[in-house]
Coordinates of C-alpha atoms and ligand atoms in Angstrom, one line a residue:
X1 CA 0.0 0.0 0.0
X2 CA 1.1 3.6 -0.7
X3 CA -0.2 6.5 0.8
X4 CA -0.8 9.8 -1.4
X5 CA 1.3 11.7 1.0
X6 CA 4.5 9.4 -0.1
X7 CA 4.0 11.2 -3.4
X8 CA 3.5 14.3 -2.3
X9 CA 6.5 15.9 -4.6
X10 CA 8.2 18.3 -1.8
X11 CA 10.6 21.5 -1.7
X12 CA 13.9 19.2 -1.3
X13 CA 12.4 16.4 -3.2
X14 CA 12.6 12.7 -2.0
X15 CA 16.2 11.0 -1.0
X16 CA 17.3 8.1 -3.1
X17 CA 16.5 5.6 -0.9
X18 CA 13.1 6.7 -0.5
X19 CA 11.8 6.8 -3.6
X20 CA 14.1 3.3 -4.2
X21 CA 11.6 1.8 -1.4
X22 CA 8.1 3.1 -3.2
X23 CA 9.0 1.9 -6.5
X24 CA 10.1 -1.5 -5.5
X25 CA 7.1 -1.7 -3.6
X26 CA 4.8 -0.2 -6.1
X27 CA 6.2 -2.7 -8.8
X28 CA 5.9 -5.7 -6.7
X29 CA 2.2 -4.6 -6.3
X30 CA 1.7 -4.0 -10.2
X31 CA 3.4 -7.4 -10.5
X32 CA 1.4 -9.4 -8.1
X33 CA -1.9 -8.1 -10.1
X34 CA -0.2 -9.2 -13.4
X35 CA -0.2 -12.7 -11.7
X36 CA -4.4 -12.7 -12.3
X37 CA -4.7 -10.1 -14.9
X38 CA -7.8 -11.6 -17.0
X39 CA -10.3 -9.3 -17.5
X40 CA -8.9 -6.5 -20.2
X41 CA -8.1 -6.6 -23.3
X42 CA -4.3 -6.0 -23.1
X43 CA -1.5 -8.1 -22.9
X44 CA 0.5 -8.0 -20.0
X45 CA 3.3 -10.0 -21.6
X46 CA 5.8 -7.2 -22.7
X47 CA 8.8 -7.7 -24.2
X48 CA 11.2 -4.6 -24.2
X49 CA 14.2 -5.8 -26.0
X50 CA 17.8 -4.6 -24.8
X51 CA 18.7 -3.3 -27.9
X52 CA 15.9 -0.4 -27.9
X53 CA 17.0 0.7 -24.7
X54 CA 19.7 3.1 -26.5
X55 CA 16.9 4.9 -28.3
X56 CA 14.9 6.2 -25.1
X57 CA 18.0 8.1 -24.7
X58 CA 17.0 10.1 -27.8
X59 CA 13.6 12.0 -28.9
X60 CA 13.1 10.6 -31.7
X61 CA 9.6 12.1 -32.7
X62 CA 7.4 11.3 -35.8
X63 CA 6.3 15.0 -36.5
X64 CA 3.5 15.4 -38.8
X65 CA 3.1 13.0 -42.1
X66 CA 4.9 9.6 -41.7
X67 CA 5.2 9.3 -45.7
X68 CA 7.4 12.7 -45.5
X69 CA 11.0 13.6 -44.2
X70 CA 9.9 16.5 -42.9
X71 CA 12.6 19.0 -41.4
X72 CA 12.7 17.4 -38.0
X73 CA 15.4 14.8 -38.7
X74 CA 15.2 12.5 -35.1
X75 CA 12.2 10.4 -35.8
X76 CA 11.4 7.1 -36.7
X77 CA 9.6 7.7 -39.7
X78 CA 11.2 4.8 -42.0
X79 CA 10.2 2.1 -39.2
X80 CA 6.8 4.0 -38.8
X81 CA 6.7 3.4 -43.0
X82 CA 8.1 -0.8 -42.5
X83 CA 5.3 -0.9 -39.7
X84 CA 2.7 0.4 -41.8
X85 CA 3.1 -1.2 -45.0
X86 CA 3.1 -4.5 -43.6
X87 CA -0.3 -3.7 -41.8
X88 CA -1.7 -2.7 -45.1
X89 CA -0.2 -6.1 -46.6
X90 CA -2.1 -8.4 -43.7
X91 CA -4.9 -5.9 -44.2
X92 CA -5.3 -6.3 -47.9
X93 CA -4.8 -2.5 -48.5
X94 CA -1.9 -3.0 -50.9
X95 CA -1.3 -4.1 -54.3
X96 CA 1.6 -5.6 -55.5
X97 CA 2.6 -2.9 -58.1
X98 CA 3.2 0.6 -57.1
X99 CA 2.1 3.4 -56.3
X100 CA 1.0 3.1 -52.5
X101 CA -2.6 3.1 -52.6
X102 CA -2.7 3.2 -49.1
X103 CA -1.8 6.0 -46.2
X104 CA -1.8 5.7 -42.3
X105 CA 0.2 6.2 -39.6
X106 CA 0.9 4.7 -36.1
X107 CA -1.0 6.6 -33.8
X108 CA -0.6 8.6 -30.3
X109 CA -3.6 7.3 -29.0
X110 CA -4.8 3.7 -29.5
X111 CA -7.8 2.7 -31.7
X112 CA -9.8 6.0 -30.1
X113 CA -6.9 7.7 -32.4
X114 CA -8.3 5.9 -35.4
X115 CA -11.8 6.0 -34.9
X116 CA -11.7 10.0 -34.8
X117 CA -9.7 10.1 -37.6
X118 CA -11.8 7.9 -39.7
X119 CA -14.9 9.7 -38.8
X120 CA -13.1 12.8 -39.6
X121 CA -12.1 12.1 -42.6
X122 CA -15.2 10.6 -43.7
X123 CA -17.2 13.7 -42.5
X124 CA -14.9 16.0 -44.9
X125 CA -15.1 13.6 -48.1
X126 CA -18.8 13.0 -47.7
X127 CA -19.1 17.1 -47.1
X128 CA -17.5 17.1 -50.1
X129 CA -14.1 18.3 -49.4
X130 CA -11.4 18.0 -52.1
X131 CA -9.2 14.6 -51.2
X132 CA -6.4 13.1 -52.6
X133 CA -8.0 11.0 -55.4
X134 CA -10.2 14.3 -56.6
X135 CA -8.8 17.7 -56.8
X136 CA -11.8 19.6 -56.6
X137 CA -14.3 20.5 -53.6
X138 CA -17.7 19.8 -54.7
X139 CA -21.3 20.6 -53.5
X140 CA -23.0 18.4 -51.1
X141 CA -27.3 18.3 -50.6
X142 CA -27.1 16.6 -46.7
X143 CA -24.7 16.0 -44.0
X144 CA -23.6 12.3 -43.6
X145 CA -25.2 10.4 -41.0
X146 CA -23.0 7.8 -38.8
X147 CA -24.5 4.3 -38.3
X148 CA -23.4 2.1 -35.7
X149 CA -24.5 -0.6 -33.2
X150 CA -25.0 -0.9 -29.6
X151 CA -22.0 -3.1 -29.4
X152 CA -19.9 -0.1 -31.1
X153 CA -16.7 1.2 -28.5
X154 CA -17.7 4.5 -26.7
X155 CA -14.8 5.9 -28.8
X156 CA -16.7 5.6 -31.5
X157 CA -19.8 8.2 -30.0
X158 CA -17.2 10.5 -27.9
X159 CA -15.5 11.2 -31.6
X160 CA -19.1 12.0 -33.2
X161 CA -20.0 14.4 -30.5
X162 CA -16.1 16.1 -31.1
X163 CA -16.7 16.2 -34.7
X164 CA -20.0 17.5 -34.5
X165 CA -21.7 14.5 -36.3
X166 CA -25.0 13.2 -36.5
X167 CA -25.4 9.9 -35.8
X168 CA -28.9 7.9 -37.1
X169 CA -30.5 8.4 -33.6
X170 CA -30.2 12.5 -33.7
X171 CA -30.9 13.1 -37.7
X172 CA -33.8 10.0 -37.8
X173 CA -36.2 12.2 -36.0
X174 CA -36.4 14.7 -38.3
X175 CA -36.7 12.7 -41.4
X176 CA -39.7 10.2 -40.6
X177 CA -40.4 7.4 -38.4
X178 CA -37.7 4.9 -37.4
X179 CA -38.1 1.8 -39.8
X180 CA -37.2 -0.5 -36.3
X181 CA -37.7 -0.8 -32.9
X182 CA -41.1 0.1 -33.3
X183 CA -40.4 3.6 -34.4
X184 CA -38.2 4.5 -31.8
X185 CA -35.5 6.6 -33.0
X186 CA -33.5 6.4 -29.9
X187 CA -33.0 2.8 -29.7
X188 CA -29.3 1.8 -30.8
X189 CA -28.9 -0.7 -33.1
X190 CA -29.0 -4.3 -31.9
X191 CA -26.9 -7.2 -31.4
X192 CA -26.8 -10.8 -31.5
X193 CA -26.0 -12.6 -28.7
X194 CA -22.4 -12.5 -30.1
X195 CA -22.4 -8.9 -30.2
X196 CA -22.4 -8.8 -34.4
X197 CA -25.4 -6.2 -35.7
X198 CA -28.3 -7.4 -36.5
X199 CA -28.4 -7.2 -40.5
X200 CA -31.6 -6.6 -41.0
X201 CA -31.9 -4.2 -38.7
X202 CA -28.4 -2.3 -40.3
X203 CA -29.8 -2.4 -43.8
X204 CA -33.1 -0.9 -43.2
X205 CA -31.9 1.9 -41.2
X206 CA -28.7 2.5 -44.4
X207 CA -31.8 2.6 -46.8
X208 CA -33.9 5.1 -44.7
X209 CA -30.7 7.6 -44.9
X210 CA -29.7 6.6 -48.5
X211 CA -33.2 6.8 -50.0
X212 CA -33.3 10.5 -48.7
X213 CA -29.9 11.1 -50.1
X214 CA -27.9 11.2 -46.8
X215 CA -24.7 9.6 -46.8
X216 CA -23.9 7.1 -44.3
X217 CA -21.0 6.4 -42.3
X218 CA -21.2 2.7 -41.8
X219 CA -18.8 1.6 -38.3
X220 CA -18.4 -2.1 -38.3
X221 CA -16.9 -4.1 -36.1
X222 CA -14.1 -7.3 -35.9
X223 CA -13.7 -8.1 -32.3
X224 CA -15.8 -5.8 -30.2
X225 CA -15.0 -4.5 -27.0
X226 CA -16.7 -6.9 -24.4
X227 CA -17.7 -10.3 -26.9
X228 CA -14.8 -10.3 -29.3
X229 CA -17.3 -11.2 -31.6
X230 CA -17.2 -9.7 -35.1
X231 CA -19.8 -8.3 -38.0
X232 CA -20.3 -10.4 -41.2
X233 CA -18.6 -7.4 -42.7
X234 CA -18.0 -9.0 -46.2
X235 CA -21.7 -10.1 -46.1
X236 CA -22.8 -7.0 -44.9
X237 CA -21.2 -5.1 -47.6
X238 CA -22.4 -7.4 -50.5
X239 CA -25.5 -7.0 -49.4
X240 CA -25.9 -3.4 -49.2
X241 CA -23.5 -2.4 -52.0
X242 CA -26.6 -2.6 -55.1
X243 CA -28.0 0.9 -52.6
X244 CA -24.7 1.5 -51.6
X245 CA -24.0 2.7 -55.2
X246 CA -20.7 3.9 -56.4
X247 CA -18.1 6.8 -54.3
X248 CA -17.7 8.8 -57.0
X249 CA -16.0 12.7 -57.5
X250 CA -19.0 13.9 -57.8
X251 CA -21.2 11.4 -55.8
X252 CA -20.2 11.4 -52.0
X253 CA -22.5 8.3 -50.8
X254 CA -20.7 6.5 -48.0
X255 CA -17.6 5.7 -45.7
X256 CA -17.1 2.4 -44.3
X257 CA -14.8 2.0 -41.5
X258 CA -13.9 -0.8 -39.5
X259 CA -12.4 -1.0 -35.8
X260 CA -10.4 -4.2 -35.7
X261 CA -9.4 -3.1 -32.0
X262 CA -8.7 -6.2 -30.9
X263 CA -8.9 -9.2 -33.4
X264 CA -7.5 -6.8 -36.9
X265 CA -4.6 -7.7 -35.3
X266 CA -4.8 -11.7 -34.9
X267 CA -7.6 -12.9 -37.1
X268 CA -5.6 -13.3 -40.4
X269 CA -2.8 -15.7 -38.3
X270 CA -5.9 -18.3 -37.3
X271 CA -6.1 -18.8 -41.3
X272 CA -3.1 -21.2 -43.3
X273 CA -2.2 -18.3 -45.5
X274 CA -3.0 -15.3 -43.7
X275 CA -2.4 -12.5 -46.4
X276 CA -4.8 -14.6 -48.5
X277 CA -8.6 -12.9 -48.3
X278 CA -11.2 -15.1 -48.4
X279 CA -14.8 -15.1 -49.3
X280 CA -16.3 -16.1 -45.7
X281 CA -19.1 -13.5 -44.8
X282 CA -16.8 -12.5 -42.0
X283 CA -13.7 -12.1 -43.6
X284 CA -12.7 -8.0 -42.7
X285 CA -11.1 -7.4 -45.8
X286 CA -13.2 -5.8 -48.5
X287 CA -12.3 -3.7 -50.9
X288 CA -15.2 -1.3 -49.7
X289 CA -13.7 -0.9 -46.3
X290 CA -12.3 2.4 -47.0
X291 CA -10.3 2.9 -43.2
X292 CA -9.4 0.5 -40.3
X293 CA -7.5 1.0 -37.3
X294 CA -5.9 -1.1 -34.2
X295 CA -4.5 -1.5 -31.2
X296 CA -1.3 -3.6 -31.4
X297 CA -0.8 -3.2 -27.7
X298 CA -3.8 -5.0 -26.6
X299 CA -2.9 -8.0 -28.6
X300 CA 0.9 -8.1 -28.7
X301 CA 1.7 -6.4 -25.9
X302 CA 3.5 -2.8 -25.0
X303 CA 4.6 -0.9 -22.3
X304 CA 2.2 1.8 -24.1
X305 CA -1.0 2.4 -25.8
X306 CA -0.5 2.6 -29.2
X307 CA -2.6 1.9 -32.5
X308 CA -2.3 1.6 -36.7
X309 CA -4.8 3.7 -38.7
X310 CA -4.6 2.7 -42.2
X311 CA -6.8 3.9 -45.4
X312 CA -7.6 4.3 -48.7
X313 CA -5.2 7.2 -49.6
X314 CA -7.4 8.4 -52.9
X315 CA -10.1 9.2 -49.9
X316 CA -8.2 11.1 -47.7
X317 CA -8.7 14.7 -46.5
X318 CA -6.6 14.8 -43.4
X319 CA -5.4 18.3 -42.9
X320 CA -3.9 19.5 -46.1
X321 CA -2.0 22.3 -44.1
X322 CA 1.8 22.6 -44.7
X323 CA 3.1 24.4 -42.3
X324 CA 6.9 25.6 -43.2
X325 CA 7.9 24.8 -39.3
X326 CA 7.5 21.3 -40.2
X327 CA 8.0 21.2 -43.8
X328 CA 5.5 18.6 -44.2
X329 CA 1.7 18.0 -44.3
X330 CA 0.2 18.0 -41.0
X331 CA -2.2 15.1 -41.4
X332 CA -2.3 13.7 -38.2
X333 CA -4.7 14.3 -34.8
X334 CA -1.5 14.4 -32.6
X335 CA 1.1 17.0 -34.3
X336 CA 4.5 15.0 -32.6
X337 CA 3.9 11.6 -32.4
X338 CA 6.0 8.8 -30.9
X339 CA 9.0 7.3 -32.5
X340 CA 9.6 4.9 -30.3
X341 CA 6.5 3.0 -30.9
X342 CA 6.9 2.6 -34.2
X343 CA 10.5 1.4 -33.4
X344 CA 8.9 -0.9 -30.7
X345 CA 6.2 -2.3 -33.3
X346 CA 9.1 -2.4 -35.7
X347 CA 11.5 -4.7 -33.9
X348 CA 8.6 -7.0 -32.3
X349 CA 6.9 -7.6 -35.5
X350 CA 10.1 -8.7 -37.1
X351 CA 11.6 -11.0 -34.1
X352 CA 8.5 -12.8 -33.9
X353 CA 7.9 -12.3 -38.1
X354 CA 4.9 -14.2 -39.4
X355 CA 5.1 -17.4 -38.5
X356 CA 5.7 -16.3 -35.1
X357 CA 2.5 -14.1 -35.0
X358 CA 0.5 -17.6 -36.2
X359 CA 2.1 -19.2 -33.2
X360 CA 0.6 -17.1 -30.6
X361 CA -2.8 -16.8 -32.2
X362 CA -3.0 -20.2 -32.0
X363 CA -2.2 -20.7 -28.3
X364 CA -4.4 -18.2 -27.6
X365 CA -7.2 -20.1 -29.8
X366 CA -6.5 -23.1 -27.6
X367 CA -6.5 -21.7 -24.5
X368 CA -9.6 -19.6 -24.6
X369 CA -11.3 -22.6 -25.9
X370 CA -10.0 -24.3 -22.8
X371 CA -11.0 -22.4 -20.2
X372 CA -14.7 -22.5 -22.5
X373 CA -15.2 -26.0 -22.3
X374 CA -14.0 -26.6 -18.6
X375 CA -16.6 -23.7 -17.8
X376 CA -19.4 -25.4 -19.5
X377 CA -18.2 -28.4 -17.6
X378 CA -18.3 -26.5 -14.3
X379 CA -21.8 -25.1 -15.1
X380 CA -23.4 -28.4 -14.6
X381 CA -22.5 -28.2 -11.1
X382 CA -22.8 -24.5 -10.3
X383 CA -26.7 -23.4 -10.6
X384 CA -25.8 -19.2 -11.0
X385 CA -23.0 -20.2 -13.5
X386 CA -24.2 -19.5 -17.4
X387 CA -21.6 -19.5 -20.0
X388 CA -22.0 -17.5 -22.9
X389 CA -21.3 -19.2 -26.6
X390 CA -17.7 -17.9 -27.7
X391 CA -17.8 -16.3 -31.0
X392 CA -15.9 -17.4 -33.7
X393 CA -12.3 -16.2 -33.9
X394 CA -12.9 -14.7 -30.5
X395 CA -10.0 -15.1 -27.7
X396 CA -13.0 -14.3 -25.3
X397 CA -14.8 -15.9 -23.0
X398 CA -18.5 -14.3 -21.1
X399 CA -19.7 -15.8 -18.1
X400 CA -22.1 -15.1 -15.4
X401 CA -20.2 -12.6 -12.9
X402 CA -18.8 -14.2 -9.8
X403 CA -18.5 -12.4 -6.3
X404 CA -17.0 -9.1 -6.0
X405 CA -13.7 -10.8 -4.4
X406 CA -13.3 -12.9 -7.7
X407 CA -13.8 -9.9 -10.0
X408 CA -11.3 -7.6 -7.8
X409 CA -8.8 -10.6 -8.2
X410 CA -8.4 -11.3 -11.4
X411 CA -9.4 -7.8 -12.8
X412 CA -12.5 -8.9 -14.3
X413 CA -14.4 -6.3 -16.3
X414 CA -18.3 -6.6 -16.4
X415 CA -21.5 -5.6 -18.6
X416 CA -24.9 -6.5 -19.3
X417 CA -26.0 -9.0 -21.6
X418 CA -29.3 -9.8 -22.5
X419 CA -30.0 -13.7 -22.7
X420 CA -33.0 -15.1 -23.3
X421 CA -35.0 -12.1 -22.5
X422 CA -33.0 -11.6 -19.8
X423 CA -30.0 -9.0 -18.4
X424 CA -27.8 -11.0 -17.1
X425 CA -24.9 -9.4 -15.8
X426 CA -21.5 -10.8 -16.9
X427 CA -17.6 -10.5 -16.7
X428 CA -14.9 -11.7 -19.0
X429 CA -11.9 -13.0 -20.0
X430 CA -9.9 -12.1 -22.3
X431 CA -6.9 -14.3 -23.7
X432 CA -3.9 -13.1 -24.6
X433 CA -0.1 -14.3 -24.4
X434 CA 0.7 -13.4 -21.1
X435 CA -2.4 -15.8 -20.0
X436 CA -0.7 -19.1 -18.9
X437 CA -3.5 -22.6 -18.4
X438 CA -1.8 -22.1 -15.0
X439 CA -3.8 -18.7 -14.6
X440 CA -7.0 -19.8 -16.0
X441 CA -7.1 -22.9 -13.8
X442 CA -6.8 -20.9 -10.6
X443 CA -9.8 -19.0 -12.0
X444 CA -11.8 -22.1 -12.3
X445 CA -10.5 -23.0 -8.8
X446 CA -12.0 -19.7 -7.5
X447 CA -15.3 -20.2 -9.8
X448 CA -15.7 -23.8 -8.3
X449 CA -16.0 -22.9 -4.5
X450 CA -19.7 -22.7 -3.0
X451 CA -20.0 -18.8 -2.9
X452 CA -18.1 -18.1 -5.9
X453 CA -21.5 -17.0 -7.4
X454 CA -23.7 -15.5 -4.6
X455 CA -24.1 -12.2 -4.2
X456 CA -22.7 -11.7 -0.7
X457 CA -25.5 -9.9 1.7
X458 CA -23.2 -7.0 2.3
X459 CA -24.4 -5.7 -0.8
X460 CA -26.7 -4.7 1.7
X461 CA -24.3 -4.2 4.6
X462 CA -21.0 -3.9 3.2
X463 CA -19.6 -4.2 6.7
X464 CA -21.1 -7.2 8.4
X465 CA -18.7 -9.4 9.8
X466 CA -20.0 -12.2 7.9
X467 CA -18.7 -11.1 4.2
X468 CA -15.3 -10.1 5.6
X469 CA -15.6 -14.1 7.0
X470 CA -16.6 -15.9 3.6
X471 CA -14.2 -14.1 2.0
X472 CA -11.4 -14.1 3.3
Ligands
PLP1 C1 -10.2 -0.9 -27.0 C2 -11.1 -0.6 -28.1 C3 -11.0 0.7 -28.7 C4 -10.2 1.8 -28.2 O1 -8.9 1.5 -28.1 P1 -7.9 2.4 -27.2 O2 -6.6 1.7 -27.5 O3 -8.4 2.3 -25.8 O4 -7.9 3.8 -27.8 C5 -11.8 0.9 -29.8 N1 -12.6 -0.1 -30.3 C6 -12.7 -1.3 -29.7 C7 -13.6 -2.3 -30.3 C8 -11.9 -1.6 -28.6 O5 -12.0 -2.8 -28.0

């Protein structure tokens, strides 16, 4: 335990020793909770290697525009560029021949990073703003209209409000009555018990807007937040392409954009080839998809939040401004962005190179299907235990949520999901590498004792000698 008043940063500062003692004990304490670390989506399992130790002697800062020099000669830029075009190779945003059809950058942020800048950019090409691929601003009739589900990251929403967007709940008022949910406009958009939209649902409320000549910013997702479950993008998009119509100078109809958060970064390795793009209605990769972004922390693990924001670079606005400080375009959110990260992605990404990558996806696969069956196992025997279905490709799994004590213990993360009718309140677990069998099997331990699922009276009475009893 450290008291706030050990931090208190003083006139004369802390001696040596001092601060020697709070670190080592505040690191102990981070460690011990790494031990049972289940419940987030980021991977505790980082590898700093020795030989980028050197470099955080240095700034080395990726100022503006990662596909120019610039005048600010410490950076990163060239790993940034490695980084980024093998993203857009897994991704299927490159073609063999040049030139680069693609643009991103690593970001500051993580995927909150990417979603604002996708939304950004698609509210400047659908208000008709001149982009890379066409030269000249044109005339828009209605402001784009941003469609998402209920299973959609806050991110997603927080940028909207920033950017001054209507989403389909605010603009669908106006326009006539809601096509679902029994008219009621302010009804998200529903999930499946997997967390992937509800189609039919998603294509009426894309025709309401596109019938009426609003554009629509579609946000899809592969891997959500709490179910790891994905859309049927390549389905999705089929299907709605003959109203989608054609993006054209003069036509501004939609933007998709998909948030591969989590499983962008994995999927492709649980296929043989995993730069080949399949037909399978889930499959990410269409050439429709017009932005993606990740965060490569969650899955591979950082001592940071980071995230990749790749896109179509014959769509992009950005921020054409050149300022001659720079001498570059300043096209991203965060002006200096970190070089280190790249450098970081960089050398973890070629240590562990493809085959590598494959490796741990596949663990990962095993042991979340692991700790799925011996839960289903264990459910038999504990009445308040439900166990969700695992999605496919998902590395996680939804349960009923135990006793405060379990949740603190293994940081498990809750939210409500309706089944059968119900809301059922749940937590989960997410694996990544740094989960061992080891870990999950004292989880199942904990889940198997007689209490693990009541809800202690202290609820209540929080002080009663009786919870502080059961469990200790
Ligand atoms: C985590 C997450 C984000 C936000 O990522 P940050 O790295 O926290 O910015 C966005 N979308 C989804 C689906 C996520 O799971």
């Amino acid at each position: 335990m450290i008291y706030p008043e050990q931090l208190a940063i003083s006139e004369q500062g802390l001696t040596h020793a001092k601060k020697e003692t709070l670190l080592t004990r505040f690191f102990e304490n981070m460690s011990e909770k790494k031990q049972l670390f289940l419940g987030y989506q980021t991977n505790q399992d980082v590898q700093f290697s020795s030989s980028l130790l050197p470099f955080l002697t240095l700034n080395l800062l990726n100022l503006g525009d990662g596909f120019e020099d610039g005048s600010y000669e410490i950076n990163a830029k060239q790993f940034e560029r490695a980084v980024i075009d093998y993203y857009a190779r897994l991704w299927g945003f490159s073609t063999s021949f040049p030139p680069r059809s693609y643009w991103g950058h690593t970001t500051a942020m993580g995927s909150t990073e990417g979603n604002l800048y996708a939304l950004w950019n698609a509210r400047d090409y659908l208000n008709g703003y001149a982009v890379e691929g066409h030269h000249q601003a044109v005339q828009t009739k209605n402001k784009p209209v941003v469609i998402y589900s209920e299973a959609t990251h806050y991110s997603v929403k927080k940028s909207c409000q920033i950017l001054g967007l209507s989403t389909f709940n605010d603009a669908g008022p106006y326009l006539g009555d809601c096509p679902i949910n029994q008219g009621n406009w302010q009804q998200a958009l529903a999930t499946k018990e997997s967390g992937a939209v509800k189609e039919e649902d998603l294509y009426r409320i894309a025709a309401f807007f596109l019938e009426r000549d609003y554009p629509i910013i579609l946000i899809l997702n592969h891997g959500t937040t709490f179910s790891g479950g994905s859309d049927a993008i390549n389905r999705i998009i089929n299907h709605l392409k003959p109203i989608l119509g054609n993006n054209s100078e003069f036509d501004r109809r939609y933007w998709i954009h998909v948030d591969g958060a989590l499983s962008a970064n994995f999927s492709p390795y649980l296929k043989d080839d995993p730069f080949a793009i399949s037909q399978d209605p889930y499959e990410f990769r269409h050439p429709d998809v017009m932005s993606i972004c990740s965060s490569p922390y969650k899955w591979i693990g950082a001592p940071w939040a980071c995230g990749i924001f790749l896109m179509r670079e014959k769509f992009k606005v950005g921020s054409p401004h050149r300022p001659s400080y720079i001498a570059g375009r300043d096209s991203t959110v965060s002006g200096s962005r970190q070089g280190i990260y790249a450098l970081y992605l960089w050398e973890r990404l070629s240590t562990l190179g493809t085959q590598g990558l494959k490796k741990i996806a596949i663990r990962n696969e095993h042991n979340a299907n692991y700790l799925h069956q011996q839960l289903t196992r264990l459910a038999q025997f504990q009445p308040n235990l439900i166990v969700m279905p695992k999605p496919n490709g998902s590395n996680i799994v939804r349960f009923s949520t135990p006793n405060d004590k379990i949740n603190r213990q293994f940081s498990l993360a809750q939210d409500d999901v309706e089944v059968k009718g119900k809301n059922q309140r749940m937590s989960h677990v997410v694996v990544l590498s740094h989960v061992t069998q080891h870990m999950l099997d004292r989880l199942l331990d904990e889940l198997s004792t007689p209490y693990a699922f009541q809800k202690p009276k202290s609820i209540q009475h929080p002080l009663t000698a009786n919870y502080f009893g059961f469990f200790k």
